[in-house]
Coordinates of C-alpha atoms and ligand atoms in Angstrom, one line a residue:
X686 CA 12.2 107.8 77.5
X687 CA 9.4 108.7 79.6
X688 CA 10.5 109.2 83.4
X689 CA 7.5 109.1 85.9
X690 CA 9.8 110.3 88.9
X691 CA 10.7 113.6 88.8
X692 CA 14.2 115.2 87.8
X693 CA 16.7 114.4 90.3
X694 CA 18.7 117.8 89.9
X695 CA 15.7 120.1 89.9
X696 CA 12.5 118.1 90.7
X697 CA 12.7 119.2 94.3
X698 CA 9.3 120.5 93.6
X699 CA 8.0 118.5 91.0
X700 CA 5.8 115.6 91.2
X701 CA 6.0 114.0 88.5
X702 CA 8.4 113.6 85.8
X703 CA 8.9 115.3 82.1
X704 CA 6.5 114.1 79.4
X705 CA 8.7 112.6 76.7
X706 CA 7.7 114.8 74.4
X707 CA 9.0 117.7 77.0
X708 CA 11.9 115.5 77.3
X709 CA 12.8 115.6 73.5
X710 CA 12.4 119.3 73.0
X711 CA 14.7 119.9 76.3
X712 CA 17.4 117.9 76.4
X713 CA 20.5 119.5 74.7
X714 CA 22.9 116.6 75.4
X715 CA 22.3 115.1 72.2
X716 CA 24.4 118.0 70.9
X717 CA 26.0 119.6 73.6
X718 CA 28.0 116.7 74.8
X719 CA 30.5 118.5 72.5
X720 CA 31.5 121.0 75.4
X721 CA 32.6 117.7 77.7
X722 CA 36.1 118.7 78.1
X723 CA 35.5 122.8 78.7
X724 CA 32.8 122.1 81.3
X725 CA 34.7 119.7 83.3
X726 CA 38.0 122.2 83.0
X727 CA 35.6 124.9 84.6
X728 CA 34.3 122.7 86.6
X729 CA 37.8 121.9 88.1
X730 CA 38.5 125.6 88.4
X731 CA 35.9 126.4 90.0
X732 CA 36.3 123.2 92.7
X733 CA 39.8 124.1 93.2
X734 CA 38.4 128.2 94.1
X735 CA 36.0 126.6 96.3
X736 CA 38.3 125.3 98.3
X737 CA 41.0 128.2 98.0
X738 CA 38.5 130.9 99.2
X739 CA 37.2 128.2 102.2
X740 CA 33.9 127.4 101.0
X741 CA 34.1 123.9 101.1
X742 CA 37.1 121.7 101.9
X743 CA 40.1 120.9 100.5
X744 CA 39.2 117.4 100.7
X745 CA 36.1 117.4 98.5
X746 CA 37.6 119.7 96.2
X747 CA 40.3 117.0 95.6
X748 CA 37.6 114.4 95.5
X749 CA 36.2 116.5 92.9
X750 CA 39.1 117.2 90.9
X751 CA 39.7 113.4 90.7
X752 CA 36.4 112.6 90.1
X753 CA 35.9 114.9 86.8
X754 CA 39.3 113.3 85.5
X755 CA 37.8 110.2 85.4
X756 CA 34.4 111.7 83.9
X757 CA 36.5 113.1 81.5
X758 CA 38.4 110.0 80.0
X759 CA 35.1 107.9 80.7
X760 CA 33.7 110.4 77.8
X761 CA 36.8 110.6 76.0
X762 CA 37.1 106.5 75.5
X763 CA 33.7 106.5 74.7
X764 CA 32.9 104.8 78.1
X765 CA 30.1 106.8 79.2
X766 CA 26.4 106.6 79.0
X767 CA 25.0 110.1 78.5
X768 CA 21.2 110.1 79.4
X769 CA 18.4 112.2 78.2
X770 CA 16.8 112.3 81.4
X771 CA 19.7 114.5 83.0
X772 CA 18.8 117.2 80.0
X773 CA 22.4 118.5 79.3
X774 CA 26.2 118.0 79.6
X775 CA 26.8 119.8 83.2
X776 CA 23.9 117.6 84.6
X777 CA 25.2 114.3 83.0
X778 CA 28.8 115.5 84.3
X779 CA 27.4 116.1 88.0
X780 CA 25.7 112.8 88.3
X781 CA 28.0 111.0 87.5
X782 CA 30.5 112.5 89.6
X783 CA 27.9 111.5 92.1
X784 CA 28.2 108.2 91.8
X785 CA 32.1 108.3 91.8
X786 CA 32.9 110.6 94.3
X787 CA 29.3 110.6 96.6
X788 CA 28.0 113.3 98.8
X789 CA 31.1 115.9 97.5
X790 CA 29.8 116.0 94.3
X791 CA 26.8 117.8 95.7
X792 CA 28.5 120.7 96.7
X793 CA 30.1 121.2 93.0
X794 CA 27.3 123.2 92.0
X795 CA 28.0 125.9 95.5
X796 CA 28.0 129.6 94.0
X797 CA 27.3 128.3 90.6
X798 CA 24.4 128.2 88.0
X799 CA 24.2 126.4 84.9
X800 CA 23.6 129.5 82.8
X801 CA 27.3 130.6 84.4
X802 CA 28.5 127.4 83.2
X803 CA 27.1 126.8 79.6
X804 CA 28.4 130.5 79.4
X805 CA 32.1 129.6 80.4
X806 CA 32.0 126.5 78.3
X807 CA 30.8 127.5 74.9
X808 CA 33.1 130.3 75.5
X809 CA 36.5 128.0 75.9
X810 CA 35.1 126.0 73.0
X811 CA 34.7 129.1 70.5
X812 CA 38.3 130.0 72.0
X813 CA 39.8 126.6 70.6
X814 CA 37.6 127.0 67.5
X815 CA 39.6 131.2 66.6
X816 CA 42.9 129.2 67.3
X817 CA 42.2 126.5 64.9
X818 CA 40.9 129.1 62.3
X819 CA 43.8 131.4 63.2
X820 CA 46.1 128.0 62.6
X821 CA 44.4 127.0 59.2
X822 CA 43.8 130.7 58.0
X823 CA 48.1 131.2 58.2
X824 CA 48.9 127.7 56.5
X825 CA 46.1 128.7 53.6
X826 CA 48.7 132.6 53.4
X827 CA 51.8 130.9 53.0
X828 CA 50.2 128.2 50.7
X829 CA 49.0 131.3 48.7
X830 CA 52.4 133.3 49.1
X831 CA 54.4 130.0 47.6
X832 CA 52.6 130.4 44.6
X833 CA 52.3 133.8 44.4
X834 CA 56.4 134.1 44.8
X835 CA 57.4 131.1 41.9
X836 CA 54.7 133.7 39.4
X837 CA 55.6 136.8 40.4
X838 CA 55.9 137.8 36.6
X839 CA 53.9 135.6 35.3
X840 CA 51.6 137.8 33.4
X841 CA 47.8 136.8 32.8
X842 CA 44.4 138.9 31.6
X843 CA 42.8 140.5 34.9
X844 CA 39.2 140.8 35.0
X845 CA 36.5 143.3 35.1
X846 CA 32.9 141.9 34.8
X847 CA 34.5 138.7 33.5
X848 CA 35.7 140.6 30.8
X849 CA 39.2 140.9 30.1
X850 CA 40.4 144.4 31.4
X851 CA 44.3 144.5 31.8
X852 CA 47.1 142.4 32.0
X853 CA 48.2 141.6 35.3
X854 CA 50.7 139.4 37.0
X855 CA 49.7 135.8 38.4
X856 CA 51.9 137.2 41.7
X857 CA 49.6 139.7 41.9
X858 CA 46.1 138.3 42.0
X859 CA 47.5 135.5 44.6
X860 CA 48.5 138.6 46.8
X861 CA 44.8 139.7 46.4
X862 CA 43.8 136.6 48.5
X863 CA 46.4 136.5 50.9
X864 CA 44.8 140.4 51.6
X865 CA 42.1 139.0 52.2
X866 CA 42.9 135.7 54.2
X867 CA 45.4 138.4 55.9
X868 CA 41.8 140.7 57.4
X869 CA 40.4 137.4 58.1
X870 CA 43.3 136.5 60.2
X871 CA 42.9 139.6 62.0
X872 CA 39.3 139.3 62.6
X873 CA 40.5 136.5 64.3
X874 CA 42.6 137.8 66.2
X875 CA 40.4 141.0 67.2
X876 CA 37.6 138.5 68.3
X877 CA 40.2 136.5 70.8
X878 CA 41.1 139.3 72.7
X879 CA 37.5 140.5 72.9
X880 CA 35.9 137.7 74.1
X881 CA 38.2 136.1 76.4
X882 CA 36.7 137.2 79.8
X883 CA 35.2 134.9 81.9
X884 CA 31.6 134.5 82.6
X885 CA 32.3 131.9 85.3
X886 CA 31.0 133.3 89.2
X887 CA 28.0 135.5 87.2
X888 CA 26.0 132.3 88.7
X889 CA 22.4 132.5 87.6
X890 CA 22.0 136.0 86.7
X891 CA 23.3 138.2 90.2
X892 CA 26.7 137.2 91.2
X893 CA 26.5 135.1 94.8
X894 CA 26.8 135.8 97.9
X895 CA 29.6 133.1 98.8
X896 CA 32.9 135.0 98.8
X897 CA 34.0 133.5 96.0
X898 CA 37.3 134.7 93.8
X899 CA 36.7 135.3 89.9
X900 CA 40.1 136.4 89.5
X901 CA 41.5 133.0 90.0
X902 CA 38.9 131.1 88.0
X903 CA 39.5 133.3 84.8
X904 CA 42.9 132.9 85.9
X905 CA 42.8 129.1 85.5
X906 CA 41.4 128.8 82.4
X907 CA 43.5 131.2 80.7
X908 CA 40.9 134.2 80.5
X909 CA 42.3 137.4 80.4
X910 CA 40.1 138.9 83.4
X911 CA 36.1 137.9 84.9
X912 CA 33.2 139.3 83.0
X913 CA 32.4 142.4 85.1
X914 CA 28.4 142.7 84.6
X915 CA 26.9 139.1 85.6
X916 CA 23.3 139.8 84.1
X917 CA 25.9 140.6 80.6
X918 CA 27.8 137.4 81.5
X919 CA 25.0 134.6 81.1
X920 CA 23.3 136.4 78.6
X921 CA 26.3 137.8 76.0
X922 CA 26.8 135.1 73.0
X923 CA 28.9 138.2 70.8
X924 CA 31.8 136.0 71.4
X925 CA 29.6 133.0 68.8
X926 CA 28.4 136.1 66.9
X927 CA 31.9 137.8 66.1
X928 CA 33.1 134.2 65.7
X929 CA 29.9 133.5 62.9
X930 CA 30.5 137.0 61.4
X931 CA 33.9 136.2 60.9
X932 CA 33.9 132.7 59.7
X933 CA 31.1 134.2 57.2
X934 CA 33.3 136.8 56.0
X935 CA 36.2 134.5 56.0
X936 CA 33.9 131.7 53.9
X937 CA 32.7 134.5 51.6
X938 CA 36.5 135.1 50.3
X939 CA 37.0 131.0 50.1
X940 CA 34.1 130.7 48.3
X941 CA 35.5 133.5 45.9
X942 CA 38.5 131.6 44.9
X943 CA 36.9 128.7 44.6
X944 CA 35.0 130.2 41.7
X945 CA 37.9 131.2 40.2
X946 CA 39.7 128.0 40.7
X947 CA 36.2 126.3 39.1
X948 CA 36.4 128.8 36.0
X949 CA 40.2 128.5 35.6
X950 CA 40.7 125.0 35.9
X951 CA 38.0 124.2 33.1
X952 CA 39.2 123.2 29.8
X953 CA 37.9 126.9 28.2
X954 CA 41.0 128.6 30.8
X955 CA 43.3 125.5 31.4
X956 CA 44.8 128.6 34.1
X957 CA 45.5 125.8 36.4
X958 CA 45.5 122.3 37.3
X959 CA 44.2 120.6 40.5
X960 CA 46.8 117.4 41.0
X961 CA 45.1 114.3 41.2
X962 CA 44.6 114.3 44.7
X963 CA 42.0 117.2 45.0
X964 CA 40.1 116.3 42.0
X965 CA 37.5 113.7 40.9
X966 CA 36.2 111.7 38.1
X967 CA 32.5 111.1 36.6
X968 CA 31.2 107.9 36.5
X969 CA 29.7 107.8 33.3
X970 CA 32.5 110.2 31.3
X971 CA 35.2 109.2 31.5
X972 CA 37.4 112.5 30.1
X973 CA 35.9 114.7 33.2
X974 CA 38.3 116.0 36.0
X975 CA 35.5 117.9 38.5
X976 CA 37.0 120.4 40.9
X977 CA 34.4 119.3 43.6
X978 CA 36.4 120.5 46.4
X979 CA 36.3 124.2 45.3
X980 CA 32.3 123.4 44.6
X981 CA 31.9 122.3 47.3
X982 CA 34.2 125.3 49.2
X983 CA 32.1 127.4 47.1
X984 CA 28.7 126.2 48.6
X985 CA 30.0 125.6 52.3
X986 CA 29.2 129.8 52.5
X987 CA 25.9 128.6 52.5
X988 CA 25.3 127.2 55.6
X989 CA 27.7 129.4 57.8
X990 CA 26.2 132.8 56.8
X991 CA 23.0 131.0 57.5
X992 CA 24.2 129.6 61.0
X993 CA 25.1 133.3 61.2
X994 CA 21.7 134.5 60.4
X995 CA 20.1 131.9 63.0
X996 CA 21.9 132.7 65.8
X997 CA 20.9 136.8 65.4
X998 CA 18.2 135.9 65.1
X999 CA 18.0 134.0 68.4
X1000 CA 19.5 136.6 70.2
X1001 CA 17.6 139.3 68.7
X1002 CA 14.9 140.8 71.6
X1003 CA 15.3 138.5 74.2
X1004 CA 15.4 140.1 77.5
X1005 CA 18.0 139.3 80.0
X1006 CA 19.0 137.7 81.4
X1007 CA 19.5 133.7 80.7
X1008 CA 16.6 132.7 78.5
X1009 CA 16.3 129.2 77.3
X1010 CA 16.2 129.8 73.8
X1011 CA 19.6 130.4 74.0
X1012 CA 20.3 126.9 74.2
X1013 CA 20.0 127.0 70.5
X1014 CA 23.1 128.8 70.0
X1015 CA 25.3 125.7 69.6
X1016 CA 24.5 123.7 67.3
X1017 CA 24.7 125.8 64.0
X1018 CA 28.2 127.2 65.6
X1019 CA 29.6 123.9 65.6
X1020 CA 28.7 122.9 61.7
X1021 CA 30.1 126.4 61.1
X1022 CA 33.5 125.7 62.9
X1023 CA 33.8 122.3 61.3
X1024 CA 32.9 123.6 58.4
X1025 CA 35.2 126.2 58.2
X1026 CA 38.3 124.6 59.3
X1027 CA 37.4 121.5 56.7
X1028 CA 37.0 124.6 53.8
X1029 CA 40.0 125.9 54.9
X1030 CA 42.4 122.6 54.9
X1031 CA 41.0 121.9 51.7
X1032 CA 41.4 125.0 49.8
X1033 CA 45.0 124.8 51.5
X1034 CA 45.1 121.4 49.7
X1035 CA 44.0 122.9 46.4
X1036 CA 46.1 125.6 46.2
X1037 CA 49.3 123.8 47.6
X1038 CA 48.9 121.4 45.0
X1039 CA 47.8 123.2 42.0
X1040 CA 49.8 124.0 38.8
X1041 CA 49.6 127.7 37.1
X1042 CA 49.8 127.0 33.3
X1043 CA 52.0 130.1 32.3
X1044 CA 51.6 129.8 28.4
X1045 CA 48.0 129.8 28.8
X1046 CA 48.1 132.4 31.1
X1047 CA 50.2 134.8 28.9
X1048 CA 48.2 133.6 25.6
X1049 CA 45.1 134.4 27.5
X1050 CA 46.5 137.7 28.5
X1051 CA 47.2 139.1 25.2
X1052 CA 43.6 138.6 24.3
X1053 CA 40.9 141.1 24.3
X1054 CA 42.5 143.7 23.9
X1055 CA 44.1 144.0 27.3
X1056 CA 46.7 146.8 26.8
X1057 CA 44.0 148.7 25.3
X1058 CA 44.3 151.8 28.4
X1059 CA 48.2 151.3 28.0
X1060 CA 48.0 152.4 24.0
X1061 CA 45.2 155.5 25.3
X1062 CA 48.0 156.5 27.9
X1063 CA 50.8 156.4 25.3
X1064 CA 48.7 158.7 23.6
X1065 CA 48.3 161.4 26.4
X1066 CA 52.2 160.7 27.4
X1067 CA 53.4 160.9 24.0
X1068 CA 50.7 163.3 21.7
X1069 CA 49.8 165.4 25.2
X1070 CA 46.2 164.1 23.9
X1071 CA 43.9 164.7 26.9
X1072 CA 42.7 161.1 28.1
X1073 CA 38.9 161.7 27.2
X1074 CA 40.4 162.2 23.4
X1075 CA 42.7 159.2 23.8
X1076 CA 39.8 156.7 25.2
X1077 CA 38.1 157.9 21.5
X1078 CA 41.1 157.0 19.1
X1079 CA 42.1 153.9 21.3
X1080 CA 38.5 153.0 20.9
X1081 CA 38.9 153.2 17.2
X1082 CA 41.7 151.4 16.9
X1083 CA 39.9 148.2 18.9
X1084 CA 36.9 148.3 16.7
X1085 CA 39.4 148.6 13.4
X1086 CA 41.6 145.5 15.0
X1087 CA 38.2 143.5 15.9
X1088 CA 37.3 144.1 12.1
X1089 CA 40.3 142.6 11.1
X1090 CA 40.3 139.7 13.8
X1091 CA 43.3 140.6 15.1
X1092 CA 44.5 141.7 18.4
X1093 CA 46.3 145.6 18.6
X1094 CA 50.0 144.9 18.1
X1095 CA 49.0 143.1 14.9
X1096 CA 48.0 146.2 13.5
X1097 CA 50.1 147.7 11.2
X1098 CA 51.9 151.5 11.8
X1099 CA 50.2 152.8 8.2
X1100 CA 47.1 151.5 10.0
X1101 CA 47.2 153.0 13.0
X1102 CA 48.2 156.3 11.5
X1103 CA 44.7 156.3 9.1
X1104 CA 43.2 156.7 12.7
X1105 CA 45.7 159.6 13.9
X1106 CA 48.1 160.6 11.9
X1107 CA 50.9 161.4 15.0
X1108 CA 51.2 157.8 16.0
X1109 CA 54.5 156.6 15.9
X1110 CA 56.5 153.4 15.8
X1111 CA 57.3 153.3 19.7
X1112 CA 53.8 153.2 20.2
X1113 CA 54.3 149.0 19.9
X1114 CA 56.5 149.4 23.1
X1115 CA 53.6 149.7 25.3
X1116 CA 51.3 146.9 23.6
X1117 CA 53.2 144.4 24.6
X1118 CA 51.7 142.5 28.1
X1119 CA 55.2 142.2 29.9
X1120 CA 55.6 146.2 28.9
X1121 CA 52.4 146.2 30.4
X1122 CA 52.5 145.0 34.1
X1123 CA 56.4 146.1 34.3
X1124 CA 54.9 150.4 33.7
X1125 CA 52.2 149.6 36.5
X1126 CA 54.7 150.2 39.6
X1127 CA 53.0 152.5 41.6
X1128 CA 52.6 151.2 45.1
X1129 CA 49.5 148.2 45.5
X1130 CA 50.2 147.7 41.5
X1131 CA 50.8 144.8 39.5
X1132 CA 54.2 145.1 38.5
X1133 CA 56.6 142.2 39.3
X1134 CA 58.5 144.7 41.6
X1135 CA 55.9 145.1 43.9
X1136 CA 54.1 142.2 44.1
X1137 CA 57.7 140.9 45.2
X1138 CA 57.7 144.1 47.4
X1139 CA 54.2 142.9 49.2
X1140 CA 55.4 139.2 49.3
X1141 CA 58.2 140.1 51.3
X1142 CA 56.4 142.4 53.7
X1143 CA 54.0 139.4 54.3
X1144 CA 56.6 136.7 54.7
X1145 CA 57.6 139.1 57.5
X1146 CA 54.7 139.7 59.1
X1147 CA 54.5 136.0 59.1
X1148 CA 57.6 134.9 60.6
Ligands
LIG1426 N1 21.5 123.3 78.4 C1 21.4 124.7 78.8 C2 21.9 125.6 77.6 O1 22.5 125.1 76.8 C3 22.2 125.0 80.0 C4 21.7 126.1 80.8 C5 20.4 125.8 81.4 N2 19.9 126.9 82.3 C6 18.7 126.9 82.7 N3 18.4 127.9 83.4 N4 17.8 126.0 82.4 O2 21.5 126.7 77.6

C-alpha cells in the first residue's frame, strides 16, 4: 500500500509518504499485533497515572480507559482492521482510539515513547508465556512421577553408549526426567522474578520530565518494582533471552525423551506403547504405528535453539539505546513459546498415555551381560580381590559365557571355577537383575527404596 501523504503519527516533518517497499520492511504489525492485549493494559496504566499524578484530567483518562476497552474486544472479536500504514500495534491502538474517543486520545502518548512501550509489552507477554511453561512443565512432572511410582521396581537394562551397562529400575530412569523437567521448572522460575520490573516511564531513552509515578504503573501491571536505568529499560531483551535459553534447555531434555520414547517403542524394544491416541499410521503399510509426536518433539529443538541463536545475535553490539533492529526480537520468541508449550502438552500426552511393557523390560535387562560389575564386586567383597583383578576374571567369565551364547547366570559353578578357583555357589546371588538394583541403595541409586524415597520428596515439593 503505497501512501503519498505522510505518516500521521510521525510525518510532522515529512513530505511525503513511505515508499511501499519502506512500508513492507517497517511495519511490524503483521506480527506484532500479538502484543494487543499487554499494550492496551499498559496503556491503561499508564492513562490512569496520568491522571493520578495531574498531568492530564481525570476525564480523558476515563475517556481513555473506555476507549482501549473497546479497542481491545474490537481486536479480540476479530472486528478491527489493522493497517500497514500505521507500522505497528501501539500506533494502530492510538488511532483508533482517536477516532473513538477524539482529541484525548492525543495526549495518551504524554511522557511516553514507543520504545518504553514495545519494552513493557513484550515483557507482560514473555511473563504469560514463563507461567504457561511453568503450568505445562509441572503437569509433564507429575505425568512422569505417575509412571515412575506404578514401576518403581520394575527392573530394565540402563544404558551407556547404547550399550547395555546395568540393570536399573523403570522408577528410576523416569526420576531422571522429572530431574530434569524439575531444573527447567526452576529456570523458570529464576527468570520470572528477574525480569519482572517494569520498563514503562524509561520513555524514549532518558526518563521525562513530567512528574510522572513509576511505582504505580509497575504497580498496576503486577511488576515487582520500575526498571531503574531507562537507557537499560528500552534496550534490555535478557527477559526474551533467559526465556529462549530456557525454553532451549528445556526442549533439549524433551527432545531427549523423545529419542528414547522413538527407540523404545519400536518393535526391536517393545519398552513401551504409545495408545492410539498419540500415534499414527502409514498410508501405504499398513502394520506401522509411527511415534510422530516424539519425532516431531524431537525436531521442535530445532527451531527454538535457533530462535535462540537469532535473537543473540540481534542483540549482540548494538549500542544503546533503542535501536530498530530490535524489532526483530518477536517473532522467533513467539514460534519458540508456541512451540514449546505445544512440545510440552504433547509429550505430557505421550507419557500419560503410554504403557511400560515389564516382561520386555526385565527380559531386556538380563541381556548383555548387565550384572557383569555386580559379579566383579562379589569378587572384591567376597575373595578381597582388588577391583582392577576382578574387572580381569569378570571379563573372562563374559567372553567364556559369549562363547557359549549364554548369558552369566547360565554358567555353570565347575565353569566358573576353571576361571578362579575360589568362586563359590553364592556367587549366583548377585547375578540376578532384582539382586541387582535392590544392592544399589546408596543415596541418587536405583534401588526401589530410593527411587520411592525421591518420588516422595518430589510429590512434596509439588504439593
Ligand atoms: N514496532 C517497534 C518495535 O517493535 C516499536 C518501537 C518503535 N520505536 C521507534 N523508535 N521507532 O521495536
Amino acid at each position: 500500500m503505497t501512501d503519498t501523504t505522510s505518516n500521521q503519527m510521525w510525518g510532522g516533518r515529512f513530505a511525503a509518504g513511505p515508499d511501499a517497499i519502506m512500508e513492507a520492511i517497517n511495519a511490524s504489525i503483521g506480527f506484532d499485533k500479538r502484543l494487543a492485549a499487554q499494550d492496551i493494559a499498559g496503556s491503561r496504566a499508564h492513562a490512569a497515572m496520568l491522571a493520578a499524578t495531574g498531568i492530564i484530567s481525570d476525564r480523558d483518562a476515563e475517556a481513555m480507559r473506555e476507549g482501549l476497552l473497546t479497542v481491545l474486544s474490537e481486536i479480540e472479536e476479530g472486528r478491527f482492521t489493522f493497517s500497514p500504514a500505521l507500522e505497528d500495534i501501539h500506533m494502530n491502538v492510538e488511532a483508533r482510539l482517536k477516532d473513538l474517543v477524539g482529541e484525548a486520545a492525543g495526549r495518551l502518548h504524554t511522557a511516553r515513547s514507543r520504545n518504553d512501550q514495545v519494552a513493557t509489552d513484550f515483557r507482560l507477554w514473555v511473563r504469560d508465556q514463563l507461567d504457561a511453561v511453568e503450568a505445562g512443565l509441572e503437569t509433564l512432572v507429575r505425568a512422569c512421577l505417575v509412571q515412575a511410582e506404578a514401576g518403581a521396581d520394575w527392573v530394565m537394562p540402563g544404558f551407556t553408549h547404547l550399550q547395555v551397562a546395568q540393570p536399573v529400575t523403570w522408577g528410576h530412569h523416569m526420576m531422571a526426567y522429572v530431574e530434569m523437567f524439575g531444573r527447567d521448572l526452576g529456570r523458570v522460575r529464576d527468570a520470572r522474578v528477574r525480569m519482572n520490573e517494569c520498563p514503562l516511564g524509561a520513555a524514549a531513552l532518558a526518563g521525562t520530565s513530567f512528574p510522572i509515578d513509576r511505582e504505580m504503573t509497575a504497580r498496576e501491571l503486577g511488576f515487582d518494582r520500575p526498571c531503574a536505568n531507562s537507557l537499560d529499560a528500552v534496550s534490555d531483551r535478557d527477559f526474551a533471552l533467559e526465556f529462549l535459553g530456557l525454553a532451549s534447555i528445556c526442549a533439549m531434555h524433551l527432545s531427549r525423551l523423545a529419542e528414547e520414547l522413538v527407540i523404545w517403542s519400536s518393535a526391536q524394544f517393545r519398552f513401551v506403547a504409545l495408545s492410539d491416541r498419540f500415534s499414527t499410521g502409514s498410508s501405504i503399510m499398513p502394520q506401522k504405528r509411527n511415534p510422530d509426536a516424539a519425532e516431531l518433539i524431537r525436531a521442535k529443538i530445532g527451531r527454538i535453539f535457533g530462535a535462540n541463536v537469532a535473537l543473540m545475535t540481534v542483540m549482540k553490539g548494538l549500542p544503546l539505546a533503542y535501536s530498530k533492529d530490535m524489532q526483530e526480537d518477536k517473532e522467533q520468541v513467539f514460534d519458540a513459546a508456541d512451540n514449546l508449550l505445544l512440545a510440552l502438552a504433547a509429550m505430557e500426552g505421550m507419557v500419560r498415555d503410554m504403557e511400560a511393557n515389564r516382561e520386555a523390560l526385565a527380559a531386556a535387562a538380563g541381556h548383555g551381560f548387565s550384572t557383569a560389575t555386580d559379579l566383579a564386586d562379589w569378587l572384591v567383597r567376597a575373595l578381597d580381590m582388588p577391583f582392577r583383578e576382578a574387572h580381569h576374571v569378570t571379563g573372562s567369565l563374559v567372553a567364556l559365557a559369549e562363547r557359549k551364547g549364554c548369558d552369566l547366570p547360565d554358567l555353570t559353578l565347575a565353569e566358573m571355577q576353571a576361571v578362579h578357583a575360589d568362586i563359590r555357589a553364592d556367587v549366583f546371588d548377585v547375578l540376578g537383575v532384582e539382586n541387582s538394583v535392590a544392592s544399589r541403595r546408596s543415596y541418587g541409586g536405583t534401588a526401589p527404596d530410593q527411587v520411592r524415597s525421591q518420588i516422595a520428596r518430589w510429590k512434596e515439593k509439588l504439593s
